[in-house]
Amino acid sequence: MTDATPDLAQIAERLAAVTKARASAPRIKEGVLTLVLDVGGLSEDQRAVMEAAVRAEMRDVPAITQVRVAMTAEKKTLQIIAVGSGKGGVGKSTLSANLAIALHRLGHRVGLVDADIYGPSQPRLMGSEGEKPTAEGKQMIPIVSPSGVPMLSMGHLVDPGQAIAWRGPMAGNALGQLLDARWVDVDTLIVDLPPGTGDVQLSMMSKHKPAGAIIISTPQDLALMDATRAVSLFEQVDVPLIGLVENMAGYVCPHCGEVSDPFGQGGAEAAAAHMGMPFLGRIPLAIGIRTASDAGLPPAGGGASEAAPFLAIAGKLLEWLDARK
Ligand SMILES: Nc1ncnc2c1ncn2[C@@H]1O[C@H](COP(=O)(O)OP(=O)(O)OP(=O)(O)O)[C@@H](O)[C@H]1O
Ligand SMILES: [Mg+2]
């Protein structure tokens, strides 16, 4: 690289690394680098830190004598919606996968991240098992699921069944890489949290602040107020609560289609009200949901009746996002 012909691609890659891909394509004219930073969602301090990082990164580039940084918050940045629960096995992954597909069907630019580093389930749920993401520079390129939703999971990087015994910092790094991937044409990222969200996910939420969180619970947990644990978790990291989803609500008989309520009904709405949170809807307990999930064909991508509960919840989420603007 000579002074006269700066390597723009390399500069762009270095800038993308220090700005987490928030930099526009750099322009260099007569030694002046002009750059637009998308700082939407960042605090004043974070903006200053990012600008300083850009200047520091460009200091040793001989072709650049001056750096001009403009900031814009107008461009839509990636908004993260976290899906969490007070305990394991209540349907976080099922909801995340189906919510992503429902939003996609509704024409939204949505992506899906499996934040369960140790026990990823999204590749199987989304029918993308065995696919490997490529990378461009240090950035991963999400794979696209058969339903058309761009996604990333640790399960795409390690072989199925392989125990992932990473310690905190490495796991945190891995999750960071999934979130910092090249999410082109994505403005909403659904993040499927693991059960009993620990330090890795907490620090993720401090760094990549979700716009909001959806809590999912089964009716019997609600009676025990397990969901309140999830609520306090998100409050700890200052993540707004979008609302509560009740899963495995009424049992749909596979033979006659009749709905019964083994765990009672109405508890979720009451619990949501008690916690001062909107109720986003209920997903029935249906064998079809489990078999479709196991087959990598989430019901939200299927016929009208299977998709309905997920489309309804997606609609509520969109209302919340609109109201937030
Ligand atoms: N509404 C439902 N009807 C029938 N089966 C369901 C329903 N929701 C989830 N399941 C099944 O329950 C099991 C657990 O669901 P899922 O993996 O989504 O829970 P999770 O909260 O993500 O679990 P973990 O805490 O282990 O990550 C899966 O086998 C899934 O197919
Ligand atoms: Mg899960």
mmCIF file of C-alpha atoms and ligand atoms in Angstrom:
data_model
loop_
_atom_site.group_PDB
_atom_site.id
_atom_site.type_symbol
_atom_site.label_atom_id
_atom_site.label_comp_id
_atom_site.label_asym_id
_atom_site.label_seq_id
_atom_site.Cartn_x
_atom_site.Cartn_y
_atom_site.Cartn_z
ATOM 1 C CA MET A 1 0.000 0.000 0.000
ATOM 2 C CA THR A 2 1.414 3.391 -0.981
ATOM 3 C CA ASP A 3 0.363 6.804 0.206
ATOM 4 C CA ALA A 4 -1.392 7.481 -3.072
ATOM 5 C CA THR A 5 -3.458 4.291 -3.207
ATOM 6 C CA PRO A 6 -4.791 3.413 0.211
ATOM 7 C CA ASP A 7 -6.248 -0.065 0.489
ATOM 8 C CA LEU A 8 -9.887 0.873 1.025
ATOM 9 C CA ALA A 9 -11.074 -2.675 1.614
ATOM 10 C CA GLN A 10 -8.531 -3.181 4.349
ATOM 11 C CA ILE A 11 -9.378 0.168 5.903
ATOM 12 C CA ALA A 12 -13.072 -0.668 5.763
ATOM 13 C CA GLU A 13 -12.412 -3.977 7.475
ATOM 14 C CA ARG A 14 -10.396 -2.334 10.240
ATOM 15 C CA LEU A 15 -13.089 0.292 10.708
ATOM 16 C CA ALA A 16 -15.818 -2.324 10.797
ATOM 17 C CA ALA A 17 -13.898 -4.129 13.532
ATOM 18 C CA VAL A 18 -13.619 -1.092 15.808
ATOM 19 C CA THR A 19 -17.137 0.150 15.084
ATOM 20 C CA LYS A 20 -18.870 -3.232 15.172
ATOM 21 C CA ALA A 21 -19.862 -2.716 11.550
ATOM 22 C CA ARG A 22 -21.479 0.639 12.273
ATOM 23 C CA ALA A 23 -19.259 2.526 9.827
ATOM 24 C CA SER A 24 -20.333 3.510 6.338
ATOM 25 C CA ALA A 25 -18.035 2.673 3.441
ATOM 26 C CA PRO A 26 -14.991 4.933 3.995
ATOM 27 C CA ARG A 27 -14.117 7.620 1.455
ATOM 28 C CA ILE A 28 -10.648 9.052 1.151
ATOM 29 C CA LYS A 29 -9.944 12.205 -0.825
ATOM 30 C CA GLU A 30 -6.655 14.058 -0.676
ATOM 31 C CA GLY A 31 -5.739 12.388 2.545
ATOM 32 C CA VAL A 32 -9.073 13.126 4.239
ATOM 33 C CA LEU A 33 -11.025 10.100 5.393
ATOM 34 C CA THR A 34 -14.737 10.717 5.632
ATOM 35 C CA LEU A 35 -16.860 8.293 7.517
ATOM 36 C CA VAL A 36 -20.445 8.123 8.705
ATOM 37 C CA LEU A 37 -21.037 6.246 11.924
ATOM 38 C CA ASP A 38 -24.435 4.855 12.678
ATOM 39 C CA VAL A 39 -24.707 5.578 16.386
ATOM 40 C CA GLY A 40 -28.383 4.785 16.887
ATOM 41 C CA GLY A 41 -28.961 3.264 20.316
ATOM 42 C CA LEU A 42 -25.557 4.318 21.674
ATOM 43 C CA SER A 43 -25.064 6.657 24.633
ATOM 44 C CA GLU A 44 -22.990 9.840 24.361
ATOM 45 C CA ASP A 45 -20.116 8.064 26.079
ATOM 46 C CA GLN A 46 -20.288 5.075 23.756
ATOM 47 C CA ARG A 47 -20.313 7.412 20.747
ATOM 48 C CA ALA A 48 -17.226 9.243 22.004
ATOM 49 C CA VAL A 49 -15.429 5.968 22.675
ATOM 50 C CA MET A 50 -16.263 4.729 19.185
ATOM 51 C CA GLU A 51 -15.073 7.922 17.517
ATOM 52 C CA ALA A 52 -11.818 7.797 19.483
ATOM 53 C CA ALA A 53 -11.359 4.166 18.461
ATOM 54 C CA VAL A 54 -11.777 5.105 14.787
ATOM 55 C CA ARG A 55 -9.190 7.864 15.086
ATOM 56 C CA ALA A 56 -6.761 5.601 16.931
ATOM 57 C CA GLU A 57 -7.215 2.852 14.361
ATOM 58 C CA MET A 58 -6.480 5.204 11.457
ATOM 59 C CA ARG A 59 -3.535 6.975 13.073
ATOM 60 C CA ASP A 60 -0.934 4.687 11.511
ATOM 61 C CA VAL A 61 -2.373 4.740 7.988
ATOM 62 C CA PRO A 62 0.065 6.868 5.964
ATOM 63 C CA ALA A 63 -2.493 7.731 3.278
ATOM 64 C CA ILE A 64 -4.750 9.408 5.811
ATOM 65 C CA THR A 65 -3.845 12.827 7.152
ATOM 66 C CA GLN A 66 -7.221 13.757 8.561
ATOM 67 C CA VAL A 67 -10.269 11.868 9.814
ATOM 68 C CA ARG A 68 -13.749 13.354 9.601
ATOM 69 C CA VAL A 69 -16.414 11.439 11.461
ATOM 70 C CA ALA A 70 -20.066 12.253 10.998
ATOM 71 C CA MET A 71 -22.637 10.555 13.196
ATOM 72 C CA THR A 72 -26.139 9.574 12.365
ATOM 73 C CA ALA A 73 -28.736 7.844 14.420
ATOM 74 C CA GLU A 74 -31.286 7.800 11.672
ATOM 75 C CA LYS A 75 -30.393 4.617 9.950
ATOM 76 C CA LYS A 76 -32.204 1.747 11.588
ATOM 77 C CA THR A 77 -29.833 -0.235 13.742
ATOM 78 C CA LEU A 78 -30.197 -3.809 14.728
ATOM 79 C CA GLN A 79 -32.705 -4.089 17.532
ATOM 80 C CA ILE A 80 -32.435 -7.137 19.697
ATOM 81 C CA ILE A 81 -35.480 -8.849 21.159
ATOM 82 C CA ALA A 82 -34.526 -11.336 23.850
ATOM 83 C CA VAL A 83 -36.701 -14.333 24.671
ATOM 84 C CA GLY A 84 -36.225 -15.567 28.224
ATOM 85 C CA SER A 85 -37.929 -17.507 30.983
ATOM 86 C CA GLY A 86 -37.673 -18.203 34.674
ATOM 87 C CA LYS A 87 -36.884 -21.869 34.121
ATOM 88 C CA GLY A 88 -35.836 -24.312 31.447
ATOM 89 C CA GLY A 89 -37.917 -26.288 28.999
ATOM 90 C CA VAL A 90 -40.886 -23.936 28.820
ATOM 91 C CA GLY A 91 -40.576 -23.137 25.116
ATOM 92 C CA LYS A 92 -38.096 -20.263 24.670
ATOM 93 C CA SER A 93 -36.497 -21.863 21.634
ATOM 94 C CA THR A 94 -39.840 -22.876 20.139
ATOM 95 C CA LEU A 95 -41.179 -19.338 20.542
ATOM 96 C CA SER A 96 -37.972 -17.724 19.232
ATOM 97 C CA ALA A 97 -37.907 -19.839 16.075
ATOM 98 C CA ASN A 98 -41.596 -19.363 15.356
ATOM 99 C CA LEU A 99 -41.592 -15.674 16.187
ATOM 100 C CA ALA A 100 -38.714 -15.117 13.760
ATOM 101 C CA ILE A 101 -40.565 -16.988 11.028
ATOM 102 C CA ALA A 102 -43.834 -15.169 11.772
ATOM 103 C CA LEU A 103 -42.113 -11.771 11.538
ATOM 104 C CA HIS A 104 -40.439 -12.867 8.323
ATOM 105 C CA ARG A 105 -43.798 -13.880 6.900
ATOM 106 C CA LEU A 106 -45.152 -10.482 7.868
ATOM 107 C CA GLY A 107 -42.445 -8.896 5.727
ATOM 108 C CA HIS A 108 -40.034 -7.849 8.460
ATOM 109 C CA ARG A 109 -36.289 -7.991 8.196
ATOM 110 C CA VAL A 110 -35.638 -10.398 11.010
ATOM 111 C CA GLY A 111 -32.763 -12.627 12.052
ATOM 112 C CA LEU A 112 -32.371 -15.275 14.752
ATOM 113 C CA VAL A 113 -29.495 -15.863 17.183
ATOM 114 C CA ASP A 114 -29.278 -18.906 19.405
ATOM 115 C CA ALA A 115 -27.631 -17.590 22.574
ATOM 116 C CA ASP A 116 -27.578 -21.066 24.074
ATOM 117 C CA ILE A 117 -23.857 -21.607 23.662
ATOM 118 C CA TYR A 118 -23.720 -24.905 25.540
ATOM 119 C CA GLY A 119 -26.908 -26.511 24.297
ATOM 120 C CA PRO A 120 -27.908 -24.954 20.986
ATOM 121 C CA SER A 121 -31.236 -26.110 19.585
ATOM 122 C CA GLN A 122 -32.024 -23.669 16.782
ATOM 123 C CA PRO A 123 -30.289 -25.533 13.920
ATOM 124 C CA ARG A 124 -32.576 -28.507 14.496
ATOM 125 C CA LEU A 125 -35.676 -26.403 15.086
ATOM 126 C CA MET A 126 -35.099 -24.274 11.992
ATOM 127 C CA GLY A 127 -34.093 -27.180 9.772
ATOM 128 C CA SER A 128 -30.570 -25.874 9.209
ATOM 129 C CA GLU A 129 -28.586 -28.596 10.938
ATOM 130 C CA GLY A 130 -25.231 -29.329 9.350
ATOM 131 C CA GLU A 131 -24.903 -25.957 7.642
ATOM 132 C CA LYS A 132 -21.728 -23.977 8.255
ATOM 133 C CA PRO A 133 -21.574 -20.197 8.142
ATOM 134 C CA THR A 134 -18.831 -18.595 6.075
ATOM 135 C CA ALA A 135 -16.848 -15.567 7.192
ATOM 136 C CA GLU A 136 -15.705 -12.346 5.632
ATOM 137 C CA GLY A 137 -12.666 -11.040 7.426
ATOM 138 C CA LYS A 138 -13.437 -11.497 11.079
ATOM 139 C CA GLN A 139 -17.166 -11.330 10.566
ATOM 140 C CA MET A 140 -19.409 -14.338 10.235
ATOM 141 C CA ILE A 141 -22.012 -14.431 7.503
ATOM 142 C CA PRO A 142 -25.302 -15.809 8.847
ATOM 143 C CA ILE A 143 -26.734 -18.836 7.161
ATOM 144 C CA VAL A 144 -30.251 -18.636 5.779
ATOM 145 C CA SER A 145 -32.747 -21.187 7.097
ATOM 146 C CA PRO A 146 -35.110 -23.006 4.700
ATOM 147 C CA SER A 147 -37.853 -20.604 5.840
ATOM 148 C CA GLY A 148 -35.729 -17.666 4.690
ATOM 149 C CA VAL A 149 -34.678 -16.356 8.095
ATOM 150 C CA PRO A 150 -30.972 -15.533 8.480
ATOM 151 C CA MET A 151 -29.662 -17.196 11.618
ATOM 152 C CA LEU A 152 -26.629 -18.211 13.630
ATOM 153 C CA SER A 153 -26.119 -20.726 16.397
ATOM 154 C CA MET A 154 -23.145 -22.361 18.069
ATOM 155 C CA GLY A 155 -24.679 -25.525 16.665
ATOM 156 C CA HIS A 156 -23.572 -24.344 13.219
ATOM 157 C CA LEU A 157 -19.974 -24.151 14.369
ATOM 158 C CA VAL A 158 -19.538 -27.381 16.306
ATOM 159 C CA ASP A 159 -20.651 -30.883 15.487
ATOM 160 C CA PRO A 160 -23.989 -31.967 16.931
ATOM 161 C CA GLY A 161 -23.627 -33.657 20.266
ATOM 162 C CA GLN A 162 -20.127 -32.317 20.820
ATOM 163 C CA ALA A 163 -19.872 -31.031 24.360
ATOM 164 C CA ILE A 164 -18.985 -27.378 24.446
ATOM 165 C CA ALA A 165 -16.979 -27.008 27.619
ATOM 166 C CA TRP A 166 -15.838 -23.454 27.158
ATOM 167 C CA ARG A 167 -15.191 -21.190 30.019
ATOM 168 C CA GLY A 168 -16.907 -17.829 30.453
ATOM 169 C CA PRO A 169 -14.676 -15.512 28.390
ATOM 170 C CA MET A 170 -14.532 -17.857 25.404
ATOM 171 C CA ALA A 171 -18.238 -18.491 25.506
ATOM 172 C CA GLY A 172 -18.842 -14.751 25.781
ATOM 173 C CA ASN A 173 -16.615 -14.198 22.793
ATOM 174 C CA ALA A 174 -18.458 -16.801 20.776
ATOM 175 C CA LEU A 175 -21.829 -15.249 21.562
ATOM 176 C CA GLY A 176 -20.451 -11.804 20.728
ATOM 177 C CA GLN A 177 -19.368 -13.104 17.336
ATOM 178 C CA LEU A 178 -22.819 -14.442 16.584
ATOM 179 C CA LEU A 179 -24.357 -11.066 17.439
ATOM 180 C CA ASP A 180 -21.714 -9.073 15.595
ATOM 181 C CA ALA A 181 -22.084 -11.116 12.431
ATOM 182 C CA ARG A 182 -22.873 -9.462 9.136
ATOM 183 C CA TRP A 183 -26.614 -9.064 9.581
ATOM 184 C CA VAL A 184 -27.294 -7.530 6.213
ATOM 185 C CA ASP A 185 -30.943 -6.650 5.643
ATOM 186 C CA VAL A 186 -31.844 -7.460 9.211
ATOM 187 C CA ASP A 187 -33.183 -4.875 11.604
ATOM 188 C CA THR A 188 -34.702 -7.080 14.264
ATOM 189 C CA LEU A 189 -32.752 -9.896 15.841
ATOM 190 C CA ILE A 190 -34.602 -12.453 17.946
ATOM 191 C CA VAL A 191 -32.258 -13.861 20.580
ATOM 192 C CA ASP A 192 -33.126 -17.221 22.109
ATOM 193 C CA LEU A 193 -31.699 -17.263 25.633
ATOM 194 C CA PRO A 194 -30.602 -20.441 27.394
ATOM 195 C CA PRO A 195 -32.246 -21.639 30.589
ATOM 196 C CA GLY A 196 -31.106 -20.018 33.806
ATOM 197 C CA THR A 197 -29.386 -17.159 32.074
ATOM 198 C CA GLY A 198 -25.917 -16.792 33.499
ATOM 199 C CA ASP A 199 -22.972 -14.435 33.337
ATOM 200 C CA VAL A 200 -22.322 -14.926 29.638
ATOM 201 C CA GLN A 201 -25.811 -13.826 28.705
ATOM 202 C CA LEU A 202 -25.908 -11.072 31.308
ATOM 203 C CA SER A 203 -22.776 -9.484 29.946
ATOM 204 C CA MET A 204 -24.135 -9.952 26.437
ATOM 205 C CA MET A 205 -27.183 -7.967 27.479
ATOM 206 C CA SER A 206 -25.076 -5.216 28.968
ATOM 207 C CA LYS A 207 -23.013 -4.944 25.807
ATOM 208 C CA HIS A 208 -25.600 -5.579 23.114
ATOM 209 C CA LYS A 209 -28.515 -4.035 24.868
ATOM 210 C CA PRO A 210 -31.782 -5.679 23.811
ATOM 211 C CA ALA A 211 -34.575 -3.264 22.895
ATOM 212 C CA GLY A 212 -36.852 -5.444 24.961
ATOM 213 C CA ALA A 213 -37.485 -8.888 26.340
ATOM 214 C CA ILE A 214 -40.343 -11.337 26.043
ATOM 215 C CA ILE A 215 -40.928 -13.681 28.955
ATOM 216 C CA ILE A 216 -42.398 -17.080 28.295
ATOM 217 C CA SER A 217 -43.899 -19.343 30.899
ATOM 218 C CA THR A 218 -46.141 -22.350 31.231
ATOM 219 C CA PRO A 219 -49.377 -21.965 33.191
ATOM 220 C CA GLN A 220 -48.221 -23.982 36.177
ATOM 221 C CA ASP A 221 -45.035 -21.934 36.549
ATOM 222 C CA LEU A 222 -47.151 -18.859 36.600
ATOM 223 C CA ALA A 223 -48.908 -20.131 39.656
ATOM 224 C CA LEU A 224 -45.489 -20.437 41.272
ATOM 225 C CA MET A 225 -44.471 -17.060 39.971
ATOM 226 C CA ASP A 226 -41.348 -18.454 38.406
ATOM 227 C CA ALA A 227 -41.592 -15.842 35.735
ATOM 228 C CA THR A 228 -40.864 -13.137 38.274
ATOM 229 C CA ARG A 229 -37.292 -14.427 38.348
ATOM 230 C CA ALA A 230 -36.916 -13.696 34.665
ATOM 231 C CA VAL A 231 -38.493 -10.308 35.175
ATOM 232 C CA SER A 232 -35.960 -9.341 37.818
ATOM 233 C CA LEU A 233 -33.153 -10.623 35.609
ATOM 234 C CA PHE A 234 -34.083 -8.231 32.822
ATOM 235 C CA GLU A 235 -34.663 -5.424 35.279
ATOM 236 C CA GLN A 236 -31.117 -5.960 36.572
ATOM 237 C CA VAL A 237 -29.742 -5.172 33.143
ATOM 238 C CA ASP A 238 -32.297 -2.444 32.399
ATOM 239 C CA VAL A 239 -33.979 -4.258 29.543
ATOM 240 C CA PRO A 240 -37.617 -3.216 29.050
ATOM 241 C CA LEU A 241 -40.172 -6.006 29.320
ATOM 242 C CA ILE A 242 -42.364 -6.338 26.267
ATOM 243 C CA GLY A 243 -44.745 -8.818 27.783
ATOM 244 C CA LEU A 244 -45.565 -12.345 28.783
ATOM 245 C CA VAL A 245 -46.399 -15.328 26.585
ATOM 246 C CA GLU A 246 -48.143 -18.366 27.988
ATOM 247 C CA ASN A 247 -47.028 -21.620 26.431
ATOM 248 C CA MET A 248 -48.598 -25.083 26.621
ATOM 249 C CA ALA A 249 -51.824 -23.379 27.587
ATOM 250 C CA GLY A 250 -54.827 -25.428 26.473
ATOM 251 C CA TYR A 251 -54.295 -29.022 25.365
ATOM 252 C CA VAL A 252 -55.493 -29.624 21.831
ATOM 253 C CA CYS A 253 -56.667 -33.211 21.477
ATOM 254 C CA PRO A 254 -55.037 -34.649 18.362
ATOM 255 C CA HIS A 255 -58.097 -36.831 17.731
ATOM 256 C CA CYS A 256 -61.084 -34.559 18.142
ATOM 257 C CA GLY A 257 -59.445 -31.115 18.242
ATOM 258 C CA GLU A 258 -61.144 -30.307 21.517
ATOM 259 C CA VAL A 259 -59.228 -27.943 23.777
ATOM 260 C CA SER A 260 -58.912 -28.752 27.449
ATOM 261 C CA ASP A 261 -56.977 -26.927 30.133
ATOM 262 C CA PRO A 262 -55.013 -29.357 32.290
ATOM 263 C CA PHE A 263 -53.316 -26.479 34.078
ATOM 264 C CA GLY A 264 -56.279 -24.135 34.324
ATOM 265 C CA GLN A 265 -56.819 -20.970 32.363
ATOM 266 C CA GLY A 266 -56.413 -17.252 32.743
ATOM 267 C CA GLY A 267 -53.479 -17.546 35.138
ATOM 268 C CA ALA A 268 -51.078 -16.017 32.666
ATOM 269 C CA GLU A 269 -53.076 -12.880 32.089
ATOM 270 C CA ALA A 270 -53.557 -12.439 35.789
ATOM 271 C CA ALA A 271 -49.854 -12.977 36.426
ATOM 272 C CA ALA A 272 -48.898 -10.529 33.676
ATOM 273 C CA ALA A 273 -51.211 -7.939 35.173
ATOM 274 C CA HIS A 274 -49.761 -8.633 38.600
ATOM 275 C CA MET A 275 -46.272 -8.011 37.251
ATOM 276 C CA GLY A 276 -47.421 -4.897 35.409
ATOM 277 C CA MET A 277 -46.682 -6.414 32.019
ATOM 278 C CA PRO A 278 -48.730 -6.781 28.843
ATOM 279 C CA PHE A 279 -49.998 -10.252 28.002
ATOM 280 C CA LEU A 280 -48.892 -11.170 24.478
ATOM 281 C CA GLY A 281 -50.853 -14.343 23.920
ATOM 282 C CA ARG A 282 -51.008 -18.050 24.492
ATOM 283 C CA ILE A 283 -49.655 -21.009 22.560
ATOM 284 C CA PRO A 284 -51.618 -24.237 22.949
ATOM 285 C CA LEU A 285 -50.045 -27.481 24.072
ATOM 286 C CA ALA A 286 -50.218 -29.443 20.820
ATOM 287 C CA ILE A 287 -48.394 -32.552 19.726
ATOM 288 C CA GLY A 288 -48.130 -30.996 16.256
ATOM 289 C CA ILE A 289 -45.954 -28.199 17.643
ATOM 290 C CA ARG A 290 -43.461 -30.680 19.024
ATOM 291 C CA THR A 291 -43.386 -32.937 15.988
ATOM 292 C CA ALA A 292 -43.068 -29.985 13.581
ATOM 293 C CA SER A 293 -40.251 -28.590 15.723
ATOM 294 C CA ASP A 294 -38.443 -31.916 15.803
ATOM 295 C CA ALA A 295 -38.739 -32.121 12.038
ATOM 296 C CA GLY A 296 -37.233 -28.671 11.538
ATOM 297 C CA LEU A 297 -40.495 -27.259 10.191
ATOM 298 C CA PRO A 298 -41.704 -24.645 12.677
ATOM 299 C CA PRO A 299 -45.500 -24.352 12.674
ATOM 300 C CA ALA A 300 -45.334 -20.574 12.120
ATOM 301 C CA GLY A 301 -44.260 -21.398 8.574
ATOM 302 C CA GLY A 302 -47.175 -23.789 8.063
ATOM 303 C CA GLY A 303 -50.911 -23.496 7.573
ATOM 304 C CA ALA A 304 -53.107 -20.760 8.974
ATOM 305 C CA SER A 305 -54.294 -22.532 12.110
ATOM 306 C CA GLU A 306 -50.854 -23.768 13.237
ATOM 307 C CA ALA A 307 -49.272 -20.394 12.492
ATOM 308 C CA ALA A 308 -52.036 -18.308 14.084
ATOM 309 C CA PRO A 309 -50.804 -18.098 17.694
ATOM 310 C CA PHE A 310 -47.319 -17.095 16.551
ATOM 311 C CA LEU A 311 -48.564 -14.526 14.048
ATOM 312 C CA ALA A 312 -50.713 -13.026 16.799
ATOM 313 C CA ILE A 313 -47.744 -12.747 19.175
ATOM 314 C CA ALA A 314 -45.625 -11.268 16.363
ATOM 315 C CA GLY A 315 -48.366 -8.677 15.843
ATOM 316 C CA LYS A 316 -48.246 -7.712 19.520
ATOM 317 C CA LEU A 317 -44.468 -7.394 19.358
ATOM 318 C CA LEU A 318 -44.761 -5.122 16.311
ATOM 319 C CA GLU A 319 -47.277 -2.955 18.145
ATOM 320 C CA TRP A 320 -44.833 -2.623 21.005
ATOM 321 C CA LEU A 321 -41.986 -1.722 18.665
ATOM 322 C CA ASP A 322 -44.158 0.878 16.915
ATOM 323 C CA ALA A 323 -45.247 2.449 20.176
ATOM 324 C CA ARG A 324 -41.625 2.650 21.248
ATOM 325 C CA LYS A 325 -40.619 4.761 18.241
HETATM 326 N N1 LIG B 1 -46.825 -25.514 22.792
HETATM 327 C C1 LIG B 1 -46.158 -26.657 22.738
HETATM 328 N N2 LIG B 1 -46.783 -27.815 22.475
HETATM 329 C C2 LIG B 1 -46.107 -28.992 22.442
HETATM 330 N N3 LIG B 1 -44.805 -29.109 22.655
HETATM 331 C C3 LIG B 1 -44.121 -27.977 22.927
HETATM 332 C C4 LIG B 1 -44.747 -26.702 22.964
HETATM 333 N N4 LIG B 1 -43.801 -25.779 23.237
HETATM 334 C C5 LIG B 1 -42.644 -26.441 23.353
HETATM 335 N N5 LIG B 1 -42.819 -27.763 23.170
HETATM 336 C C6 LIG B 1 -41.811 -28.823 23.247
HETATM 337 O O1 LIG B 1 -41.253 -28.769 24.548
HETATM 338 C C7 LIG B 1 -39.857 -29.003 24.513
HETATM 339 C C8 LIG B 1 -39.121 -27.828 25.123
HETATM 340 O O2 LIG B 1 -39.322 -26.675 24.316
HETATM 341 P P1 LIG B 1 -38.121 -25.659 24.025
HETATM 342 O O3 LIG B 1 -36.891 -26.368 23.637
HETATM 343 O O4 LIG B 1 -38.651 -24.616 23.103
HETATM 344 O O5 LIG B 1 -37.960 -25.033 25.481
HETATM 345 P P2 LIG B 1 -36.773 -24.103 26.023
HETATM 346 O O6 LIG B 1 -37.397 -23.193 27.020
HETATM 347 O O7 LIG B 1 -36.059 -23.462 24.902
HETATM 348 O O8 LIG B 1 -35.839 -25.165 26.715
HETATM 349 P P3 LIG B 1 -34.373 -24.908 27.310
HETATM 350 O O9 LIG B 1 -34.611 -24.181 28.585
HETATM 351 O O10 LIG B 1 -33.817 -26.273 27.490
HETATM 352 O O11 LIG B 1 -33.624 -24.066 26.310
HETATM 353 C C9 LIG B 1 -39.521 -29.257 23.047
HETATM 354 O O12 LIG B 1 -39.533 -30.618 22.801
HETATM 355 C C10 LIG B 1 -40.660 -28.583 22.302
HETATM 356 O O13 LIG B 1 -40.908 -29.171 21.036
HETATM 357 MG MG MG B 2 -33.960 -23.478 24.466
#
